[in-house]
Coordinates of C-alpha atoms and ligand atoms in Angstrom, one line a residue:
X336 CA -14.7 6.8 -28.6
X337 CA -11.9 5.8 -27.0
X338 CA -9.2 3.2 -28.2
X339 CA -9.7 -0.4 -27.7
X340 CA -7.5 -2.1 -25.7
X341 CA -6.6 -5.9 -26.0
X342 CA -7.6 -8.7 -23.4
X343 CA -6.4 -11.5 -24.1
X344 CA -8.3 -14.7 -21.6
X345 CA -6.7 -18.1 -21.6
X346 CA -9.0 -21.4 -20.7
X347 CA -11.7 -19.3 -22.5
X348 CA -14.0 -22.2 -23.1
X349 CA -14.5 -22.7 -19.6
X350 CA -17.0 -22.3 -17.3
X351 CA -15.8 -19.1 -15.7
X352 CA -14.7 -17.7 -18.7
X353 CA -18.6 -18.5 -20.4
X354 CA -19.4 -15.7 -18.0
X355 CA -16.7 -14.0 -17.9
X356 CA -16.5 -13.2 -21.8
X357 CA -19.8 -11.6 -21.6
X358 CA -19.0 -9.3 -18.6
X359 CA -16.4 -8.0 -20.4
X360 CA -17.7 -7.1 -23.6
X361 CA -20.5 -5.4 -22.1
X362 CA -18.4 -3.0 -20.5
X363 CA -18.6 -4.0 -16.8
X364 CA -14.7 -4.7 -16.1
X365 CA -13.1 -1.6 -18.2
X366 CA -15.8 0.7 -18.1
X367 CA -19.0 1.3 -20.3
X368 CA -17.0 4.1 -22.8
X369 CA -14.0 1.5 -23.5
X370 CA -14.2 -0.6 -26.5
X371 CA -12.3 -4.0 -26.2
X372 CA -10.5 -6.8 -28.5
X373 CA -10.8 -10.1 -27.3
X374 CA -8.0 -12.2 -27.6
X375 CA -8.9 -15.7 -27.0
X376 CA -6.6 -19.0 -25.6
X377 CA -7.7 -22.5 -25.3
X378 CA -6.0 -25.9 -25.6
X379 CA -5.9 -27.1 -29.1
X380 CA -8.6 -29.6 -28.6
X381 CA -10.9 -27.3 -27.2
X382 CA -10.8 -24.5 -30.3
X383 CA -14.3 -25.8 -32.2
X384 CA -15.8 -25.3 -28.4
X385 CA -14.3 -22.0 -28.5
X386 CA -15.7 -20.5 -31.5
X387 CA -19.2 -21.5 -30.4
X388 CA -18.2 -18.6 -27.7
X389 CA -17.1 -16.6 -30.5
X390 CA -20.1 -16.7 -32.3
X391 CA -22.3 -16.1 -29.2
X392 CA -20.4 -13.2 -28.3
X393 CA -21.5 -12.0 -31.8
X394 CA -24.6 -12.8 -31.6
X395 CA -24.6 -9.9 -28.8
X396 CA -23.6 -7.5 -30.8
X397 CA -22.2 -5.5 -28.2
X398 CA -21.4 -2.3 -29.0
X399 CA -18.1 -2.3 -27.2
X400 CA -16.8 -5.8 -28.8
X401 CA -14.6 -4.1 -31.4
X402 CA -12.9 -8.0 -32.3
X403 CA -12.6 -11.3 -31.5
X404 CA -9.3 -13.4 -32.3
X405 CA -8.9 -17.1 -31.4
X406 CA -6.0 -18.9 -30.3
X407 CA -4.1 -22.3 -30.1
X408 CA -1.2 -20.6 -28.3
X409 CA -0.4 -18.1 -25.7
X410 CA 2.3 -16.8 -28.1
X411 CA -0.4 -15.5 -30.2
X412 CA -2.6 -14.9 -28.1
X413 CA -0.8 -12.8 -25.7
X414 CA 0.7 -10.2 -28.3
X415 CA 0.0 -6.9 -27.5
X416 CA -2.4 -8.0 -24.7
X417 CA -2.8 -4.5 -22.1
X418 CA -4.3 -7.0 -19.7
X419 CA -4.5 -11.4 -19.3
X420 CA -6.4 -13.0 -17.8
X421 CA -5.0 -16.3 -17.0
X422 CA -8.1 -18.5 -16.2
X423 CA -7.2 -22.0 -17.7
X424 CA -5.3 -23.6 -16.0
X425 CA -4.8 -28.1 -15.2
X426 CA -7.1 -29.4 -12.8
X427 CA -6.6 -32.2 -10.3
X428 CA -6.8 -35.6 -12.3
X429 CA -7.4 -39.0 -10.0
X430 CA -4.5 -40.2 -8.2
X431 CA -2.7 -36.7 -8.6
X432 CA -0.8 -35.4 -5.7
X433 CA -0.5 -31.5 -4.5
X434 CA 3.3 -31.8 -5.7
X435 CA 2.5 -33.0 -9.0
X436 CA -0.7 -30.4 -9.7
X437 CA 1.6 -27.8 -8.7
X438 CA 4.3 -29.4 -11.2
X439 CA 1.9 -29.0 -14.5
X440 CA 1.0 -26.3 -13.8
X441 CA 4.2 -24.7 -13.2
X442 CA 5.2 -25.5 -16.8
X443 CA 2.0 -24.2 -18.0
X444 CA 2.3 -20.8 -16.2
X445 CA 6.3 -20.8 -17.2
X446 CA 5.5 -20.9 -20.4
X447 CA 3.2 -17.9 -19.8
X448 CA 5.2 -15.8 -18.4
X449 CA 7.6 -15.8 -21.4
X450 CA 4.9 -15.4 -23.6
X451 CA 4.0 -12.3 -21.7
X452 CA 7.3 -11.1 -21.5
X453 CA 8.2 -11.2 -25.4
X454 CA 5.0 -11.0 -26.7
X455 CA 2.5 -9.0 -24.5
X456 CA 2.1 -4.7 -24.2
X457 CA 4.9 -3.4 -21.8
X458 CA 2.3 -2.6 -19.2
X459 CA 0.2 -5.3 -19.5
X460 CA -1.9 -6.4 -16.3
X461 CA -1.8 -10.1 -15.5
X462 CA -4.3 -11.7 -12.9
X463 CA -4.1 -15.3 -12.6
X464 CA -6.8 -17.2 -11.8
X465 CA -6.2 -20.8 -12.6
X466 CA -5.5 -22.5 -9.4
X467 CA -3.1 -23.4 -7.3
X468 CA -3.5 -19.0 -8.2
X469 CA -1.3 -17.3 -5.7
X470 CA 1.9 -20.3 -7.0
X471 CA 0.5 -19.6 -10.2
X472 CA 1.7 -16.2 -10.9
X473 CA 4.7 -16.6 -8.9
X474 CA 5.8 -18.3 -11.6
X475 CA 4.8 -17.1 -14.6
X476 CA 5.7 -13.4 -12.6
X477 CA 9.2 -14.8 -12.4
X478 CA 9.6 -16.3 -16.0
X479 CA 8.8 -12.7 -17.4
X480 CA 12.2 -10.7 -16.6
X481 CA 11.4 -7.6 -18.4
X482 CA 7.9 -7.2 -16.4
X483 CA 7.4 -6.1 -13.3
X484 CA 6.3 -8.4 -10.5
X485 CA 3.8 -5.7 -9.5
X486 CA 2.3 -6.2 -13.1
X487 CA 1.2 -9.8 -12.1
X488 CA -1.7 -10.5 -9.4
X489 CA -4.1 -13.7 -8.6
X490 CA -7.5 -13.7 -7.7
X491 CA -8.6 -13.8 -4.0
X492 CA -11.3 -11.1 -4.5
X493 CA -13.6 -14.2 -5.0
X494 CA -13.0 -14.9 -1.0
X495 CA -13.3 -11.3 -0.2
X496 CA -16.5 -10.9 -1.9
X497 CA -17.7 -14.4 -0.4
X498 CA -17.1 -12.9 3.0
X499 CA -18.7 -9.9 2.4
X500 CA -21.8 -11.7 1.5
X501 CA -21.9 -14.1 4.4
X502 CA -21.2 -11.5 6.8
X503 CA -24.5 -9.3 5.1
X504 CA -26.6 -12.2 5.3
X505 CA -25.6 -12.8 8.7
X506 CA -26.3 -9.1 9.9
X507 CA -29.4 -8.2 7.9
X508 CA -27.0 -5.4 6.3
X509 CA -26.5 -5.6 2.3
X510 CA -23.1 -5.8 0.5
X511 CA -22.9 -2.0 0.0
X512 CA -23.0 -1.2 4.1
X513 CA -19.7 -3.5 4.3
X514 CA -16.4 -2.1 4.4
X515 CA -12.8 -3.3 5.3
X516 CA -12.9 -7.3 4.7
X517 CA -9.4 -8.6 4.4
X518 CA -8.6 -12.0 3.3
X519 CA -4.9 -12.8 4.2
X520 CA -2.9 -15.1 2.7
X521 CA -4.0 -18.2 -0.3
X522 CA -6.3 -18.6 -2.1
X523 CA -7.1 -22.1 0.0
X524 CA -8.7 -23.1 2.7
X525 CA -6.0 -21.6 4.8
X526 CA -7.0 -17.7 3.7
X527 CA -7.4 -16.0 6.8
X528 CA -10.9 -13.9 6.1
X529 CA -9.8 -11.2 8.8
X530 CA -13.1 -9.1 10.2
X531 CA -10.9 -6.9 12.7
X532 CA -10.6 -4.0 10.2
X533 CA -14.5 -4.6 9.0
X534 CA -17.4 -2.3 9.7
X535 CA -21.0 -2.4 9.2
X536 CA -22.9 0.5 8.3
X537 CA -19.5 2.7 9.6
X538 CA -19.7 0.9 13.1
X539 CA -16.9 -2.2 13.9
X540 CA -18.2 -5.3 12.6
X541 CA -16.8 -7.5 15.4
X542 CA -19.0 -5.7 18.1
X543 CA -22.5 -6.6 16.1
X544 CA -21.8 -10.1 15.4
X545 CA -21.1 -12.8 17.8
X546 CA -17.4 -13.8 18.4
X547 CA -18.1 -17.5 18.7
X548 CA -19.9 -17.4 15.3
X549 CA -16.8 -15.4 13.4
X550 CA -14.4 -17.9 14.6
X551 CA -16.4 -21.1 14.2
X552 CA -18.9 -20.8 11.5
X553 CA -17.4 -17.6 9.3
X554 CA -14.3 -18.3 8.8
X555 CA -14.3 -21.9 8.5
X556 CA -17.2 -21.1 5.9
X557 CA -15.6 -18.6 3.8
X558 CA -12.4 -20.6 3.8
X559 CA -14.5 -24.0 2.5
X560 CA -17.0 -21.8 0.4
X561 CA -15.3 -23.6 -2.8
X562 CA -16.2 -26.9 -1.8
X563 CA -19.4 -26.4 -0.6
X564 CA -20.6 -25.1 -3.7
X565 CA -18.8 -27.8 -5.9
X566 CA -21.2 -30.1 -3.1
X567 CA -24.3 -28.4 -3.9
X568 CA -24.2 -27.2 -7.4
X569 CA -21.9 -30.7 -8.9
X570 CA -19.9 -28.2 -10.5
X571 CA -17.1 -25.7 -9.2
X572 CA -17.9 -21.2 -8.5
X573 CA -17.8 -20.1 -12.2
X574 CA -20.7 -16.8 -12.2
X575 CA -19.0 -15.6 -8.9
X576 CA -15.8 -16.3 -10.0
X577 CA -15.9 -14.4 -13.4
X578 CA -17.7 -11.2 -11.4
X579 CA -14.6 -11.1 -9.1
X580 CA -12.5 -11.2 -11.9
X581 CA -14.5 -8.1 -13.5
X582 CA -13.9 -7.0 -9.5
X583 CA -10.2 -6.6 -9.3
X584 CA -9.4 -5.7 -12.5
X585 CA -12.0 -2.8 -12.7
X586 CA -10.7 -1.5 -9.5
X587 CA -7.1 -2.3 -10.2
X588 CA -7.1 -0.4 -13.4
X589 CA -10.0 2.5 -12.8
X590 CA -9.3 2.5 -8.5
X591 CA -11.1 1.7 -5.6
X592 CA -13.6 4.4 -4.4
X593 CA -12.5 6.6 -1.5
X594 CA -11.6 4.7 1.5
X595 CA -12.5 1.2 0.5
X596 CA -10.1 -1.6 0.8
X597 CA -10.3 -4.4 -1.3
X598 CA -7.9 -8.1 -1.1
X599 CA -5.5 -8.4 -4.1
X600 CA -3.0 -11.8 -4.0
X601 CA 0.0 -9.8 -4.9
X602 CA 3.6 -10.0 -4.5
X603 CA 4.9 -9.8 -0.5
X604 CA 7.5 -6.7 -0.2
X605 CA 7.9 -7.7 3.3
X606 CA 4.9 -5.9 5.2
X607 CA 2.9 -7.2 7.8
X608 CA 6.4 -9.8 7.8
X609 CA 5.2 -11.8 5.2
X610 CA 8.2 -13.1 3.6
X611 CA 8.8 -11.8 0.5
X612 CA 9.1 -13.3 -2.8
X613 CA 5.4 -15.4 -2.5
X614 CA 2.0 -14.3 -3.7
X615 CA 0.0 -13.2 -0.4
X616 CA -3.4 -12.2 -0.3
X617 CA -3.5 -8.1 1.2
X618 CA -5.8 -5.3 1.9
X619 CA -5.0 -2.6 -1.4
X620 CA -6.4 0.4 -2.2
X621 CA -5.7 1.0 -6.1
X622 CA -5.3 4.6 -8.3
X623 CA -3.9 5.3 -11.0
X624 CA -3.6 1.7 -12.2
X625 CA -1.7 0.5 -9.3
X626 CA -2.3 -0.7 -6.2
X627 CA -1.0 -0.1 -3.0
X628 CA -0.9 -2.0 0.4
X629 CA -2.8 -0.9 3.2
X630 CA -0.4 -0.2 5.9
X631 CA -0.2 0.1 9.9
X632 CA -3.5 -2.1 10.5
X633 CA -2.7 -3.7 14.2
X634 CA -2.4 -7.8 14.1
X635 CA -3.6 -9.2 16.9
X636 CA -2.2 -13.1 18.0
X637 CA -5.3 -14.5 16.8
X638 CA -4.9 -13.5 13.5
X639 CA -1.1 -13.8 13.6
X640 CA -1.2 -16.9 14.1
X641 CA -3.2 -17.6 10.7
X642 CA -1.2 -15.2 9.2
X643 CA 1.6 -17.4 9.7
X644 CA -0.5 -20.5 8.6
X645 CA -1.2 -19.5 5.3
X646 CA 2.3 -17.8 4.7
X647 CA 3.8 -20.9 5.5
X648 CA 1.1 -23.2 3.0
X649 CA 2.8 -20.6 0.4
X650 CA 6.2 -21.3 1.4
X651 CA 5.9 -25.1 1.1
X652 CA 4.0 -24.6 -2.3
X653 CA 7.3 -22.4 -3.5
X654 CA 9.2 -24.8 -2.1
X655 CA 8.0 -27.7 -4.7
X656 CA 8.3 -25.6 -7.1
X657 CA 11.8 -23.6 -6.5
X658 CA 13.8 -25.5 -9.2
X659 CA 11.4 -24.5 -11.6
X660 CA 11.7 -20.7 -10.7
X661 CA 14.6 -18.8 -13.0
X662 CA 17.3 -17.3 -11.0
X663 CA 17.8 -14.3 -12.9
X664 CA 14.4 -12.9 -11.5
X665 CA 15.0 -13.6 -8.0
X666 CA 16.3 -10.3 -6.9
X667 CA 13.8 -8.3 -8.5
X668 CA 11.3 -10.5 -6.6
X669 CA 13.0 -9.7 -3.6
X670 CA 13.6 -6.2 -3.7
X671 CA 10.0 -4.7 -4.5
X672 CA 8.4 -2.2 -2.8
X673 CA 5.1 0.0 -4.7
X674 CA 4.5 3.9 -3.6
X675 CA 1.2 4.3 -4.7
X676 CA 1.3 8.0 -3.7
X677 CA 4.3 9.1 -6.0
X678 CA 3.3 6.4 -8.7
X679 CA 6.7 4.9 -8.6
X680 CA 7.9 1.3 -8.2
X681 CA 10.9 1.4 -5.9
X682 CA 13.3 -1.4 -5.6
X683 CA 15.1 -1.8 -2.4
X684 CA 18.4 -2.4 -3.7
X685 CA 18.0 0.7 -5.9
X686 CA 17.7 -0.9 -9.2
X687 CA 15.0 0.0 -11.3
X688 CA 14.0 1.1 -15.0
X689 CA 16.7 2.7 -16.5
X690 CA 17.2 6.5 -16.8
X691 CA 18.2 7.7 -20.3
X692 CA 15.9 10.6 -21.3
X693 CA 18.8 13.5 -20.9
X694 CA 15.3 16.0 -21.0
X695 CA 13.1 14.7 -18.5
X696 CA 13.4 11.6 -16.0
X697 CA 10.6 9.7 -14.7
X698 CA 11.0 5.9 -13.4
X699 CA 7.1 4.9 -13.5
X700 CA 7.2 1.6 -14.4
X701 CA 3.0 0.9 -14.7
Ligands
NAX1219 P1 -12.9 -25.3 -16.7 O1 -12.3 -26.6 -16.6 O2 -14.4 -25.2 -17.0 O3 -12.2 -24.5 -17.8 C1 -10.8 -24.4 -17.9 C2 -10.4 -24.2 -19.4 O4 -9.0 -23.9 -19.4 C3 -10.7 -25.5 -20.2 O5 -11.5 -25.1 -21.3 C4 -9.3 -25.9 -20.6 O6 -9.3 -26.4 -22.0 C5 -8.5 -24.6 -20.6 N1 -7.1 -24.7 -20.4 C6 -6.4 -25.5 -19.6 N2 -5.1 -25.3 -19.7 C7 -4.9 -24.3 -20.6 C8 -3.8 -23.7 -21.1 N3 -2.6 -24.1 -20.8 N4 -4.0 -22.7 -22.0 C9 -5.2 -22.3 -22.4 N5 -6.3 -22.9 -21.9 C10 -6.2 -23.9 -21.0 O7 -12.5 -24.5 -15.3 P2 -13.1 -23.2 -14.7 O8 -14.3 -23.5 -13.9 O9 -13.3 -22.2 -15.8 O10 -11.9 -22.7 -13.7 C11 -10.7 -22.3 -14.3 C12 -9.6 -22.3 -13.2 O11 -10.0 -21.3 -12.2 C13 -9.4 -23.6 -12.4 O12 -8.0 -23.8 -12.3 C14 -10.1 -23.3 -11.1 O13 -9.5 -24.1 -10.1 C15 -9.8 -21.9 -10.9 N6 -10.6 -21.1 -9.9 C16 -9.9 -20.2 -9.2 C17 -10.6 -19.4 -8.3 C18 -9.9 -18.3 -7.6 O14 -10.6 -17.6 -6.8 N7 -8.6 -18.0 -7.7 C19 -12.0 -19.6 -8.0 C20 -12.7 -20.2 -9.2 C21 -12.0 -21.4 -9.8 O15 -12.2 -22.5 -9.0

């Protein structure tokens, strides 16, 4: 058996996370031979709710739940964490401005950062999912100075899967003949679900489905899926949520399978002239626990022109935020670029981990 590793999952009361848990310790996100620890995070008010998870996850008795440890604080929570999930996160009270959501929350996910920074494993993975996600981890990402950026990502496989979905329903095809969705961009109504690259059954998508309907039915739908379900249901995505959680962090940490390409929300080094220093939603492909942009797909003015709609819906959330963000970490947020194929983090500006072994120099950072 192998060793466990440590999860730690903040808002773990929640509704995703009352699926999510039980993904997790069944083997589904890390693999059915990997034995985990959960390290559990909840406000302090919402602790007795939180071990009435605890004692359901036990009542499982899944083999692969080596321990369970509950938390009041991310300080705790996080030490030693390999991988966090950051699911908790402030919702939108009455009366509450974009600004101001973005505002709480920014202090939330500050304070997150650091905690990952002193507290967490050196190479621990961070996907935030607590929204607004792609600001999110731009700031937690910049509170933690000793991280990498490329250690932190948000969740926009939810919209990636959605889209996949439609698009099967819509064809008669299943979920398994779809390749090469891309969502561009937030995770907010103005994500760009992107067909151009997609194929059904190995033939382009765009030349079995209708134009008219991608443009004024699928994208509008994928982009509103959210609210149409919180319309429906009465209560927000939570089961599809917590399986694209399992989603990106199985294929971020055990790869994507030959040729596929899967959306990450990750940080912009610059491609497709996405500004850097934001969160973006991109097409990956992901080995050896790292993930690597899909380069040198051709972006048409239809889709640059969302492109640039969503980037700038990212700018102007940064921008609320920018006083909030340390300056120490801006560089480093600036200067990233991944090589997936050499397994090394390069920094523009030639900066990276330090050198010191006298024997034998490697500078993989993941
Ligand atoms: P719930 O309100 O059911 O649960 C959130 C839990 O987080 C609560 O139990 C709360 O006590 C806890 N919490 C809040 N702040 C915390 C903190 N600082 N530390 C630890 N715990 C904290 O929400 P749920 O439906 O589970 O959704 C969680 C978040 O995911 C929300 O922000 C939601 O907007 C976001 N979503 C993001 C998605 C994405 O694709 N990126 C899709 C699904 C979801 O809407």
């Amino acid at each position: 058996m192998r060793r466990p590793v440590r999860i730690a999952v903040t808002g773990a009361a929640g509704a995703i996370s009352y699926s999510l848990l039980f993904k997790i310790a069944a083997g589904e996100m890390m693999g059915k031979d990997q034995p985990v620890i959960l390290q559990l995070i909840e406000l302090p008010h919402a602790m007795e709710s939180l071990r009435g998870v605890a004692m359901e996850l036990e009542d499982c008795a899944y083999p692969l739940l080596h321990t369970i440890t509950l938390h009041d604080n991310v300080e705790d929570g996080f030490k030693s964490a390999h991988y966090a999930l950051l699911v908790g996160a402030r919702p939108r009270g009455p009366g509450m401005e974009r600004s101001d959501l973005l505002e709480v929350n920014a202090e939330i996910f500050a304070r997150q950062g650091r905690a990952l920074n002193d507290f967490a494993n050196r190479d621990v993975k961070v996907l935030v999912t607590g929204n607004p996600a792609n600001t999110n981890a731009l700031i937690a990402s910049r509170n933690a100075p000793n991280l990498s950026p490329s250690q932190f990502t948000c969740l926009t496989r939810l919209d990636h899967n959605r889209a996949k979905g439609i698009l099967a329903s819509h064809s008669g095809a299943t979920a398994r003949d779809i390749n090469g969705i891309i969502i561009w961009g937030n995770h907010s109504p103005t994500q760009y679900p992107d067909l151009h690259q997609a194929t059904i059954l190995g033939e382009p998508a765009l030349s079995q489905i209708d134009m008219d309907w991608y443009r004024d039915v699928f994208i509008p739908q994928v982009q509103q899926r959210g609210g149409a379900i919180i319309d429906a249901r009465g209560l927000s995505s939570a089961a599809s949520a917590a399986q694209a959680i399992v989603n990106q962090m199985h294929d971020w940490v055990l790869g994507t399978d030959p040729g596929e390409i899967v959306s990450m929300g990750i940080l912009s080094d610059g491609s497709y002239g996405i500004e850097k220093g934001i969160f973006f939603s991109f097409p990956v492909r992901c080995n050896y626990g790292r993930y690597q942009i899909v380069r040198g797909i051709e972006i048409n003015e239809f889709s640059q022109q969302r492109l640039n709609d969503t980037e700038q819906e990212l700018l102007d959330e940064k921008a609320v935020i920018e006083h909030l963000l340390p300056k120490e970490t801006e560089a480093s947020h600036l200067n990233l670029s991944i090589c997936l194929r050499s397994g090394v983090t390069l920094y523009a500006d030639g900066t990276g981990p330090e050198q010191t072994s006298k024997f034998m120099t490697t500078n993989r950072v993941m």
